[in-house]
Amino acid sequence: MTRSPSRALRRDLYAAGAAALLVTAAVLVGRHIQDTRHTLFVSWPPLFANWDPHLGPGTPAAVLVAAATIAYGPALAARLPWRALLPLTWATATAWIFSLALIDGWDRGIAHRLTTRYEYLQVIDRFHDIPATLRTFTDHILLTSPDHWPAHIAGHPPAATLTFVLLDRVGLRGGGWAGVWCIVVGATACVAVLVTIRALADETLARRAAPFLVLAPAAVWMGTSADAYFAAVAAWAVALLALAVTRGSWWCAGASGLLFGLTCYLSYGLTLVALIAAAVLVLGRPRPVLLVPLLAGLAVVPAVFTLAGFDWWEAYRLLVTRYNQGAGGIRPYGYWVWANLACTVLITGLATVAGLRRTGAVLLRREGNADSAAALLVSAALLALLVADLSGMSKAETERIWLPFAVWLLPACAFLTRPRGWLLAQALLALLLNHLLRTGW
């Protein structure tokens, strides 16, 4: 028996309403905890942000990009040749991220984001001898160690910092170039997701998801955050794996393994992308011989860093200690374990919540079709996010940290009807967040 469209839409709205209540509760409870106990270490819980209503030079562009995407996005996504759709999706996502970032102006919105005392560009000069720095990297992770690394450097494997060191070495110096790199590369994540959905499910679903990948509220934090760059690397690792298993390509398998290895040396938490990769393998059912180039590629980056003297496992062990030495050891797990999910609502939008409701319905029907394939992929990403949440190593700032998982939840919007209404909700949320709050990390 088929359900009426109106009943399905009501259930979508109920799910979105419940998510809105979750966000409201996280704001009110978080405000009370911060005002009375001062243990959250965020100014506008559950987000790491400050209340600061403002306009900026990016405001007109952001409104224009949003309006054009809402008005023409669904139709163009349905009709354009696939090879034209992918670059257009990337270009529009890039414009959306840039325009949102420029609401805060060039300096504050882009150029200075990666130059604060917590960020990667603070330690560029300490990598003048890269091999020597890698050998002693773990000596500076703990707060009690001499010349300890700033928070983001200590909190990530060295490939994250090395990216910006290498940009500096080739002449792309300073926060402006670093910010542009993260935005331009980070925006390609939506293309990787489309490629994956098309390979494992079907092209129609990918086309329906495209406008939602463009107008994601996550764009507020993709400009400018290194996690946007991490999200793109992880997304392309998954996309290449999807192409490998569906086409039987050894080259794609090897490249996928290489990027998976790099992903693990950009962020410790992104080892959970293995859950999304597992879903790809289940859906693609590859020939066992493809595992040879995949594993060979996977070994490259760990081998290089290990031979250079960096011990990933030792670094992670020290990071756990460092995490508990700082705010992470004080922030209450009992609040963040559910408030983090409110952050996820804010970066993926109410449309994604409604889409996830429909994803669950697709899985319950247990039909072996394209919808089920897409639903399984989205569910794997949701599982990875929930594992990260329960680990207790992601207390606060998950609006930034979970970007690599969030981009895989957005395809759930392909299941929605009346896409323009939901796209409007997505755009309004992003515009409100960026105009009412000053985000930072």
XYZ file of C-alpha atoms in Angstrom:
441
model
C 0.000 0.000 0.000
C 1.462 3.360 -1.053
C 1.343 6.244 1.367
C -0.218 9.521 0.222
C 2.219 12.357 -0.580
C 0.532 14.605 1.966
C 1.024 12.061 4.766
C 4.701 11.626 3.835
C 5.167 15.391 3.802
C 3.557 15.720 7.232
C 5.960 13.142 8.601
C 8.845 15.030 7.029
C 7.679 18.192 8.771
C 7.291 16.358 12.081
C 10.892 15.139 11.796
C 12.098 18.646 10.955
C 10.102 20.055 13.861
C 11.625 17.544 16.267
C 15.086 18.506 15.039
C 14.295 22.183 15.571
C 13.239 21.385 19.133
C 16.529 19.522 19.657
C 18.471 22.595 18.556
C 16.352 24.832 20.796
C 16.968 22.552 23.774
C 20.707 22.507 23.068
C 20.774 26.311 22.987
C 18.751 26.783 26.183
C 20.355 24.010 28.230
C 23.798 24.946 26.938
C 23.269 28.589 27.848
C 22.280 27.580 31.386
C 25.291 25.280 31.829
C 27.704 27.858 30.479
C 26.279 30.669 32.596
C 26.215 28.652 35.823
C 29.150 26.229 35.519
C 31.314 27.708 32.725
C 32.262 24.221 31.540
C 31.212 24.277 27.877
C 33.924 26.685 26.632
C 31.716 27.991 23.844
C 30.043 31.391 23.757
C 26.872 30.401 21.886
C 26.210 26.747 22.669
C 26.051 24.345 21.012
C 28.143 26.215 18.407
C 31.629 27.610 18.806
C 30.480 31.106 17.898
C 29.528 34.524 19.212
C 26.228 36.341 18.827
C 27.000 39.249 16.491
C 24.336 40.261 13.933
C 26.057 41.804 10.915
C 26.069 42.278 7.160
C 29.096 42.162 4.899
C 30.378 42.361 1.334
C 29.395 38.746 0.718
C 25.734 39.303 1.617
C 24.407 40.248 -1.856
C 26.368 37.459 -3.534
C 25.176 34.861 -1.018
C 21.535 35.878 -1.517
C 21.983 35.807 -5.307
C 23.613 32.354 -5.322
C 20.907 30.991 -3.037
C 18.063 32.463 -5.083
C 19.498 31.221 -8.376
C 20.082 27.722 -7.011
C 16.580 27.495 -5.570
C 14.962 28.792 -8.751
C 16.993 26.926 -11.362
C 18.995 24.261 -9.513
C 16.538 21.337 -9.596
C 15.693 21.842 -13.287
C 19.319 22.257 -14.373
C 20.393 19.265 -12.316
C 17.762 17.152 -14.063
C 18.522 18.282 -17.618
C 22.196 19.161 -17.969
C 24.591 16.599 -19.446
C 26.372 14.790 -16.630
C 29.787 16.119 -17.654
C 28.447 19.667 -17.445
C 26.593 19.105 -14.185
C 29.697 18.149 -12.204
C 31.769 21.308 -12.872
C 28.677 23.492 -12.475
C 27.952 21.885 -9.109
C 31.534 22.484 -7.981
C 31.545 26.088 -9.230
C 28.234 26.908 -7.552
C 29.265 25.276 -4.279
C 32.521 27.251 -4.388
C 30.603 30.490 -4.998
C 28.209 29.680 -2.124
C 31.062 28.987 0.313
C 33.033 32.065 -0.769
C 30.027 34.376 -0.552
C 29.116 33.146 2.931
C 32.710 33.545 4.115
C 32.872 37.063 2.691
C 29.912 38.120 4.821
C 32.631 38.467 7.472
C 34.931 40.253 4.999
C 38.105 39.016 3.312
C 40.386 39.373 6.350
C 38.171 37.928 9.055
C 36.200 35.598 6.814
C 39.056 33.989 4.888
C 42.591 35.355 5.269
C 42.865 35.225 9.077
C 40.917 32.029 9.807
C 43.944 29.730 9.555
C 46.392 32.127 11.214
C 44.957 32.236 14.742
C 46.930 30.871 17.678
C 45.248 27.467 17.375
C 45.861 27.017 13.665
C 48.312 25.377 11.293
C 49.981 28.480 9.879
C 51.324 29.343 13.347
C 53.956 26.596 13.072
C 55.102 26.834 9.448
C 58.580 27.980 10.536
C 59.003 24.948 12.809
C 58.928 22.677 9.742
C 62.070 24.040 8.110
C 63.540 20.529 8.486
C 60.549 18.304 7.717
C 62.144 14.899 8.466
C 63.505 16.113 11.801
C 60.147 17.646 12.732
C 58.312 14.417 11.937
C 60.729 12.422 14.088
C 60.056 14.659 17.076
C 56.406 15.463 16.347
C 55.051 13.419 19.245
C 57.444 15.115 21.681
C 55.352 18.282 21.523
C 51.777 16.982 21.723
C 51.186 17.126 25.497
C 50.549 20.489 27.133
C 53.327 19.719 29.601
C 55.894 19.123 26.848
C 58.383 21.816 25.807
C 57.181 24.033 22.946
C 53.913 22.120 22.762
C 51.995 22.325 19.528
C 48.931 24.587 19.256
C 45.611 22.773 19.579
C 44.910 21.929 15.947
C 48.438 20.790 15.185
C 48.538 18.568 18.257
C 45.051 17.285 17.483
C 45.876 15.991 14.001
C 48.498 13.793 12.370
C 51.227 15.821 10.642
C 49.878 15.499 7.086
C 47.377 18.215 7.989
C 50.076 20.730 8.887
C 52.377 19.546 6.095
C 49.757 20.534 3.547
C 50.109 24.173 4.545
C 53.874 23.882 4.860
C 54.046 22.649 1.270
C 51.709 25.418 0.082
C 54.106 27.871 1.707
C 57.105 26.206 0.038
C 55.606 26.553 -3.454
C 54.917 30.245 -2.909
C 51.266 30.154 -1.817
C 52.044 31.785 1.510
C 49.778 33.207 4.169
C 46.234 32.803 5.356
C 44.644 34.021 2.153
C 46.094 31.261 0.005
C 45.467 28.683 2.729
C 41.835 29.763 2.965
C 41.336 29.683 -0.789
C 42.878 26.200 -0.905
C 40.446 24.874 1.708
C 37.423 26.414 -0.015
C 38.269 25.433 -3.577
C 39.363 21.901 -2.695
C 36.667 21.462 -0.062
C 33.930 22.330 -2.559
C 34.929 19.341 -4.686
C 33.550 17.054 -1.959
C 30.044 17.546 -3.369
C 31.253 16.337 -6.774
C 32.785 13.237 -5.198
C 29.490 12.454 -3.469
C 27.598 12.807 -6.763
C 30.052 10.490 -8.523
C 29.601 7.922 -5.758
C 25.798 8.041 -5.773
C 25.715 7.683 -9.543
C 28.106 4.724 -9.484
C 26.393 2.795 -6.675
C 22.749 3.877 -6.979
C 21.697 5.742 -10.095
C 22.122 9.030 -11.908
C 18.620 10.273 -11.172
C 19.207 10.229 -7.409
C 22.558 11.945 -7.835
C 20.945 14.686 -9.920
C 18.214 15.209 -7.331
C 20.827 15.469 -4.581
C 23.027 17.994 -6.419
C 21.253 21.252 -5.422
C 21.201 20.147 -1.775
C 24.913 19.410 -1.834
C 25.465 22.919 -3.177
C 23.280 24.835 -0.699
C 24.258 22.885 2.403
C 24.419 25.022 5.578
C 27.741 23.235 6.159
C 29.166 25.804 3.735
C 29.243 28.255 6.655
C 32.043 26.168 8.186
C 33.668 25.007 4.953
C 34.840 28.566 4.482
C 37.432 28.623 5.867
C 38.316 25.414 7.706
C 40.931 22.771 7.066
C 38.196 20.222 7.779
C 36.654 21.180 4.427
C 39.871 20.031 2.765
C 39.833 16.837 4.868
C 36.226 16.238 3.803
C 37.184 16.468 0.139
C 40.098 14.037 0.450
C 37.920 11.510 2.290
C 35.059 11.973 -0.185
C 37.298 11.346 -3.201
C 38.720 8.251 -1.519
C 35.166 6.893 -1.296
C 34.267 8.046 -4.822
C 37.306 6.367 -6.367
C 36.501 3.192 -4.455
C 32.970 3.288 -5.855
C 34.355 3.660 -9.382
C 36.831 0.854 -8.751
C 34.223 -1.659 -7.623
C 31.702 -0.784 -10.331
C 34.171 -0.598 -13.209
C 36.751 -3.101 -12.048
C 39.466 -0.437 -12.280
C 42.815 -1.215 -10.678
C 43.900 2.423 -11.047
C 40.876 3.732 -9.203
C 41.376 1.117 -6.477
C 45.008 2.108 -5.995
C 44.196 5.832 -5.984
C 41.387 5.238 -3.516
C 43.726 3.387 -1.165
C 46.266 6.198 -1.446
C 43.671 8.803 -0.480
C 42.310 6.652 2.356
C 45.844 6.457 3.736
C 46.222 10.225 3.443
C 42.839 10.726 5.116
C 44.016 8.828 8.192
C 47.082 11.083 8.394
C 45.001 14.243 8.099
C 42.679 13.445 11.014
C 42.611 10.586 13.517
C 38.820 10.573 13.627
C 38.532 10.032 9.896
C 39.520 6.411 10.297
C 35.734 6.082 10.737
C 35.360 6.757 7.012
C 36.145 3.029 6.819
C 32.466 2.465 7.671
C 31.412 4.336 4.533
C 34.019 2.425 2.543
C 32.605 -0.833 3.898
C 29.166 0.156 2.600
C 30.705 0.786 -0.823
C 32.262 -2.680 -0.813
C 28.980 -4.283 0.234
C 27.112 -2.488 -2.544
C 29.758 -2.983 -5.217
C 30.691 -6.583 -4.408
C 34.115 -6.228 -6.018
C 36.300 -9.024 -7.265
C 38.781 -9.953 -4.506
C 41.678 -9.150 -6.842
C 40.788 -5.426 -6.583
C 41.775 -5.519 -2.918
C 45.427 -5.870 -3.995
C 45.831 -2.356 -5.481
C 43.502 -0.940 -2.815
C 45.636 -2.261 0.053
C 48.838 -1.382 -1.766
C 47.712 2.204 -2.153
C 46.491 2.262 1.428
C 49.961 1.326 2.690
C 51.837 4.148 0.937
C 51.175 7.148 3.192
C 51.476 5.213 6.494
C 54.732 3.688 5.254
C 56.182 7.082 4.312
C 55.344 8.677 7.656
C 56.435 5.644 9.655
C 59.798 5.513 7.860
C 60.156 9.248 8.513
C 59.829 8.526 12.232
C 56.219 9.429 13.016
C 54.352 6.857 15.124
C 50.599 7.250 14.453
C 49.498 5.055 17.364
C 51.782 6.749 19.874
C 50.617 10.154 18.649
C 46.977 9.180 19.053
C 47.618 7.882 22.573
C 49.244 11.194 23.479
C 46.439 13.119 21.819
C 43.879 11.444 24.097
C 45.922 12.649 27.067
C 46.257 16.146 25.566
C 42.519 16.256 24.897
C 41.778 15.559 28.543
C 44.379 18.102 29.667
C 42.425 20.898 28.004
C 38.794 21.888 27.560
C 37.931 18.414 26.307
C 38.541 17.010 29.760
C 36.179 19.543 31.342
C 33.350 19.743 28.827
C 30.460 17.559 30.121
C 29.894 14.431 28.052
C 26.276 14.269 29.212
C 25.518 17.521 27.369
C 27.657 17.172 24.272
C 26.636 13.602 23.465
C 23.257 14.942 22.353
C 24.120 18.605 21.690
C 26.590 17.448 19.039
C 23.583 16.080 17.164
C 22.010 19.523 17.330
C 25.189 20.850 15.704
C 24.710 18.250 12.982
C 21.185 19.531 12.373
C 22.604 23.022 11.922
C 25.259 21.980 9.398
C 23.072 19.632 7.377
C 19.766 21.472 7.690
C 16.182 20.488 8.341
C 15.869 19.122 4.807
C 18.483 16.499 5.618
C 16.607 15.522 8.773
C 13.481 14.979 6.685
C 15.579 13.109 4.140
C 16.969 10.845 6.845
C 13.423 10.001 7.882
C 12.750 8.919 4.318
C 16.057 7.059 4.244
C 14.887 4.961 7.168
C 11.619 4.237 5.373
C 13.531 3.091 2.284
C 15.645 0.707 4.354
C 12.576 -0.713 6.094
C 11.045 -1.579 2.736
C 14.131 -3.748 2.022
C 13.891 -3.339 -1.700
C 17.059 -4.107 -3.641
C 17.026 -0.999 -5.819
C 18.899 2.265 -6.331
C 17.051 3.949 -3.453
C 18.209 1.217 -1.073
C 21.816 1.579 -2.245
C 21.789 5.328 -1.603
C 20.044 4.795 1.737
C 22.691 2.295 2.847
C 25.476 4.717 1.971
C 23.813 7.532 3.908
C 23.190 5.202 6.853
C 26.850 4.192 6.949
C 27.823 7.858 7.210
C 25.276 8.373 9.995
C 26.698 5.357 11.836
C 30.227 6.767 11.542
C 29.018 10.067 12.958
C 27.257 8.364 15.875
C 30.365 6.329 16.709
C 32.403 9.541 16.728
C 29.804 11.075 19.024
C 29.770 8.211 21.505
C 33.583 8.117 21.615
C 33.673 11.281 23.717
C 36.529 12.646 21.578
C 34.212 15.091 19.805
C 32.824 17.299 22.526
C 31.955 20.619 20.842
C 33.083 22.132 17.534
C 31.526 19.211 15.684
C 29.982 21.714 13.258
C 33.520 21.827 11.871
C 34.996 18.465 12.849
C 32.144 16.403 11.381
C 32.090 18.052 7.945
C 33.619 14.900 6.367
C 30.638 12.868 7.625
C 28.010 15.566 7.052
C 28.547 15.702 3.279
C 27.435 12.045 3.084
C 24.171 12.748 4.915
C 23.083 15.363 2.367
C 22.179 12.835 -0.396
C 19.239 11.825 1.809
C 17.578 14.967 0.444
C 17.241 13.219 -2.930
C 14.293 11.326 -1.445
C 12.336 14.522 -0.746
C 9.463 15.901 -2.758
C 8.999 19.658 -3.326
C 12.737 20.330 -3.463
C 12.499 24.112 -3.855
C 10.762 24.523 -0.516
C 13.392 22.461 1.246
C 16.210 24.266 -0.591
C 14.769 27.564 0.622
C 14.864 26.251 4.199
C 18.498 25.193 3.732
C 19.546 28.551 2.315
C 17.708 30.572 4.967
C 19.364 28.575 7.740
C 22.837 29.167 6.317
C 22.192 32.874 5.755
C 20.783 33.335 9.256
C 23.680 31.519 10.876
C 26.292 33.517 9.004
C 24.583 36.875 9.545
C 23.661 36.425 13.207
C 26.764 34.657 14.491
C 30.537 35.085 14.225
C 31.820 31.570 13.827
C 35.377 30.611 14.683
C 37.687 27.972 16.124
